Amino acid sequence: MKIFINPGHMPGVDSGAVNEEYGVTEADIVKEIGAGVQQYLNRVGYDCMLVQSDNLCGESPNYTNICASANGWKADLFLSIHCNAAAAEEAQGTETLVYSEDSKEASTLAECIQDQIVQSLGTVDRGVKERPGLAVLRETDMPAVLVETAFITNKDDVQLLMNQKDEFARAIARGVTDYVAKKEGGDD
């Protein structure tokens, strides 16, 4: 099993969402979560490639290059890891995005990861959602999900993101192993 892990954004180049009050950035948080996911999945014998969104095209990340990297490596699964943000500070919780809910494999993977995060960290369950406009979901050849771990702009969620990065990593990794077990068991 080859898993491509893409922590969103890039420290020092593209911070992603920011919580000014706590001085934390999405890029730094998901970098740590992604490294943890890689570590846990390597432990169970999966081959992982971790590439943060550092392929630049002009001034902005070129997500197509991330997709091309995953496609060229012939990954079996693609995980993009992010923190959510909203102008409304009360917005909170976890959601996992897929290109289309018609993609059974991606939807099953998303559900497994979503369930693990919500159960493990007690985040609000915002569900699995379709986002066909996202290049990392649209231009990858393998089942792909984008995990919005929690809202960096919410006072409760940001505490989880700052203090429980390892728990997020473990939950995402368990979601992947749950998916693989379902797939191998024919429990679709």
GROMACS .gro file of C-alpha atoms in nm:
model
  188
    1MET     CA    1   0.000   0.000   0.000
    2LYS     CA    2   0.150   0.331  -0.115
    3ILE     CA    3   0.009   0.642   0.050
    4PHE     CA    4   0.085   0.997  -0.060
    5ILE     CA    5   0.051   1.243   0.228
    6ASN     CA    6   0.017   1.613   0.147
    7PRO     CA    7   0.013   1.852   0.444
    8GLY     CA    8  -0.139   2.165   0.294
    9HIS     CA    9   0.047   2.491   0.244
   10MET     CA   10   0.415   2.549   0.322
   11PRO     CA   11   0.578   2.704   0.630
   12GLY     CA   12   0.760   3.024   0.537
   13VAL     CA   13   0.602   3.037   0.190
   14ASP     CA   14   0.226   2.992   0.224
   15SER     CA   15   0.102   2.986   0.583
   16GLY     CA   16  -0.254   2.887   0.499
   17ALA     CA   17  -0.505   2.989   0.764
   18VAL     CA   18  -0.369   3.173   1.068
   19ASN     CA   19  -0.487   3.221   1.425
   20GLU     CA   20  -0.328   3.555   1.514
   21GLU     CA   21  -0.432   3.534   1.880
   22TYR     CA   22  -0.228   3.218   1.934
   23GLY     CA   23   0.033   3.284   1.665
   24VAL     CA   24  -0.023   2.950   1.491
   25THR     CA   25  -0.046   2.871   1.121
   26GLU     CA   26  -0.217   2.595   0.931
   27ALA     CA   27   0.107   2.509   0.748
   28ASP     CA   28   0.299   2.445   1.070
   29ILE     CA   29   0.020   2.245   1.236
   30VAL     CA   30  -0.048   2.016   0.940
   31LYS     CA   31   0.324   1.964   0.882
   32GLU     CA   32   0.343   1.797   1.225
   33ILE     CA   33   0.018   1.605   1.178
   34GLY     CA   34   0.133   1.479   0.836
   35ALA     CA   35   0.468   1.364   0.974
   36GLY     CA   36   0.283   1.175   1.246
   37VAL     CA   37   0.050   1.009   0.995
   38GLN     CA   38   0.354   0.900   0.792
   39GLN     CA   39   0.523   0.758   1.102
   40TYR     CA   40   0.217   0.559   1.210
   41LEU     CA   41   0.144   0.424   0.862
   42ASN     CA   42   0.510   0.327   0.813
   43ARG     CA   43   0.487   0.129   1.139
   44VAL     CA   44   0.209  -0.088   0.996
   45GLY     CA   45   0.411  -0.150   0.681
   46TYR     CA   46   0.272   0.106   0.436
   47ASP     CA   47   0.505   0.292   0.202
   48CYS     CA   48   0.441   0.666   0.244
   49MET     CA   49   0.560   0.971   0.057
   50LEU     CA   50   0.511   1.303   0.236
   51VAL     CA   51   0.524   1.619   0.024
   52GLN     CA   52   0.415   1.951   0.164
   53SER     CA   53   0.273   2.194  -0.092
   54ASP     CA   54   0.610   2.338  -0.185
   55ASN     CA   55   0.594   2.320  -0.564
   56LEU     CA   56   0.555   2.685  -0.659
   57CYS     CA   57   0.419   2.829  -0.979
   58GLY     CA   58   0.481   3.201  -0.958
   59GLU     CA   59   0.364   3.314  -0.618
   60SER     CA   60   0.113   3.044  -0.537
   61PRO     CA   61   0.132   2.668  -0.474
   62ASN     CA   62   0.086   2.461  -0.787
   63TYR     CA   63  -0.133   2.181  -0.662
   64THR     CA   64  -0.123   2.012  -1.002
   65ASN     CA   65   0.245   1.937  -0.937
   66ILE     CA   66   0.145   1.771  -0.610
   67CYS     CA   67  -0.106   1.563  -0.804
   68ALA     CA   68   0.151   1.482  -1.072
   69SER     CA   69   0.392   1.373  -0.798
   70ALA     CA   70   0.131   1.139  -0.647
   71ASN     CA   71   0.025   1.007  -0.987
   72GLY     CA   72   0.385   0.954  -1.099
   73TRP     CA   73   0.465   0.765  -0.778
   74LYS     CA   74   0.159   0.544  -0.845
   75ALA     CA   75   0.014   0.602  -0.499
   76ASP     CA   76  -0.278   0.386  -0.389
   77LEU     CA   77  -0.426   0.663  -0.173
   78PHE     CA   78  -0.387   1.041  -0.152
   79LEU     CA   79  -0.437   1.230   0.176
   80SER     CA   80  -0.430   1.608   0.189
   81ILE     CA   81  -0.435   1.744   0.545
   82HIS     CA   82  -0.559   2.093   0.634
   83CYS     CA   83  -0.704   2.314   0.907
   84ASN     CA   84  -1.034   2.481   0.831
   85ALA     CA   85  -1.105   2.851   0.883
   86ALA     CA   86  -1.412   3.073   0.881
   87ALA     CA   87  -1.500   3.435   0.942
   88ALA     CA   88  -1.761   3.312   1.193
   89GLU     CA   89  -1.559   3.218   1.500
   90GLU     CA   90  -1.831   2.977   1.613
   91ALA     CA   91  -1.772   2.750   1.310
   92GLN     CA   92  -1.605   2.433   1.433
   93GLY     CA   93  -1.556   2.067   1.370
   94THR     CA   94  -1.411   1.818   1.126
   95GLU     CA   95  -1.507   1.753   0.766
   96THR     CA   96  -1.350   1.534   0.502
   97LEU     CA   97  -1.378   1.631   0.137
   98VAL     CA   98  -1.400   1.411  -0.172
   99TYR     CA   99  -1.423   1.492  -0.541
  100SER     CA  100  -1.756   1.313  -0.573
  101GLU     CA  101  -1.964   1.109  -0.333
  102ASP     CA  102  -2.012   0.872  -0.629
  103SER     CA  103  -1.649   0.766  -0.587
  104LYS     CA  104  -1.711   0.475  -0.353
  105GLU     CA  105  -1.347   0.419  -0.255
  106ALA     CA  106  -1.275   0.785  -0.177
  107SER     CA  107  -1.603   0.820   0.012
  108THR     CA  108  -1.534   0.508   0.218
  109LEU     CA  109  -1.182   0.634   0.298
  110ALA     CA  110  -1.325   0.975   0.393
  111GLU     CA  111  -1.589   0.817   0.619
  112CYS     CA  112  -1.327   0.602   0.795
  113ILE     CA  113  -1.100   0.902   0.862
  114GLN     CA  114  -1.392   1.128   0.958
  115ASP     CA  115  -1.525   0.870   1.206
  116GLN     CA  116  -1.185   0.818   1.369
  117ILE     CA  117  -1.120   1.192   1.420
  118VAL     CA  118  -1.469   1.264   1.554
  119GLN     CA  119  -1.465   0.965   1.790
  120SER     CA  120  -1.106   1.018   1.908
  121LEU     CA  121  -1.102   1.393   1.953
  122GLY     CA  122  -1.469   1.469   2.011
  123THR     CA  123  -1.486   1.725   1.731
  124VAL     CA  124  -1.816   1.832   1.578
  125ASP     CA  125  -1.899   1.598   1.290
  126ARG     CA  126  -1.947   1.814   0.980
  127GLY     CA  127  -1.951   1.502   0.761
  128VAL     CA  128  -1.810   1.401   0.425
  129LYS     CA  129  -1.865   1.661   0.153
  130GLU     CA  130  -1.822   1.683  -0.222
  131ARG     CA  131  -1.573   1.941  -0.349
  132PRO     CA  132  -1.516   1.881  -0.722
  133GLY     CA  133  -1.340   2.216  -0.762
  134LEU     CA  134  -1.032   2.115  -0.561
  135ALA     CA  135  -0.737   2.020  -0.783
  136VAL     CA  136  -0.593   1.773  -0.532
  137LEU     CA  137  -0.917   1.576  -0.547
  138ARG     CA  138  -0.991   1.625  -0.917
  139GLU     CA  139  -0.647   1.561  -1.068
  140THR     CA  140  -0.531   1.257  -0.873
  141ASP     CA  141  -0.559   0.909  -1.024
  142MET     CA  142  -0.618   0.729  -0.694
  143PRO     CA  143  -0.884   0.764  -0.421
  144ALA     CA  144  -0.816   1.107  -0.271
  145VAL     CA  145  -0.947   1.291   0.034
  146LEU     CA  146  -0.884   1.632   0.187
  147VAL     CA  147  -0.914   1.624   0.566
  148GLU     CA  148  -1.019   1.951   0.730
  149THR     CA  149  -0.905   1.849   1.078
  150ALA     CA  150  -1.063   2.135   1.276
  151PHE     CA  151  -1.114   2.513   1.261
  152ILE     CA  152  -0.802   2.712   1.342
  153THR     CA  153  -1.032   3.014   1.384
  154ASN     CA  154  -1.241   2.854   1.661
  155LYS     CA  155  -1.127   2.896   2.023
  156ASP     CA  156  -1.194   2.530   2.116
  157ASP     CA  157  -1.075   2.370   1.793
  158VAL     CA  158  -0.748   2.567   1.790
  159GLN     CA  159  -0.666   2.422   2.131
  160LEU     CA  160  -0.703   2.072   1.987
  161LEU     CA  161  -0.491   2.166   1.686
  162MET     CA  162  -0.215   2.311   1.903
  163ASN     CA  163  -0.215   2.048   2.176
  164GLN     CA  164  -0.336   1.723   2.019
  165LYS     CA  165  -0.154   1.700   1.685
  166ASP     CA  166  -0.043   1.346   1.763
  167GLU     CA  167  -0.402   1.241   1.835
  168PHE     CA  168  -0.508   1.382   1.495
  169ALA     CA  169  -0.224   1.191   1.328
  170ARG     CA  170  -0.318   0.866   1.503
  171ALA     CA  171  -0.686   0.909   1.411
  172ILE     CA  172  -0.608   0.973   1.044
  173ALA     CA  173  -0.375   0.673   1.033
  174ARG     CA  174  -0.641   0.453   1.200
  175GLY     CA  175  -0.893   0.577   0.943
  176VAL     CA  176  -0.661   0.459   0.666
  177THR     CA  177  -0.613   0.118   0.827
  178ASP     CA  178  -0.991   0.090   0.881
  179TYR     CA  179  -1.039   0.161   0.509
  180VAL     CA  180  -0.781  -0.098   0.407
  181ALA     CA  181  -0.942  -0.357   0.636
  182LYS     CA  182  -1.285  -0.287   0.483
  183LYS     CA  183  -1.147  -0.305   0.132
  184GLU     CA  184  -0.958  -0.629   0.195
  185GLY     CA  185  -1.255  -0.778   0.376
  186GLY     CA  186  -1.487  -0.693   0.091
  187ASP     CA  187  -1.703  -0.488   0.330
  188ASP     CA  188  -1.789  -0.215   0.081
   0.00000   0.00000   0.00000
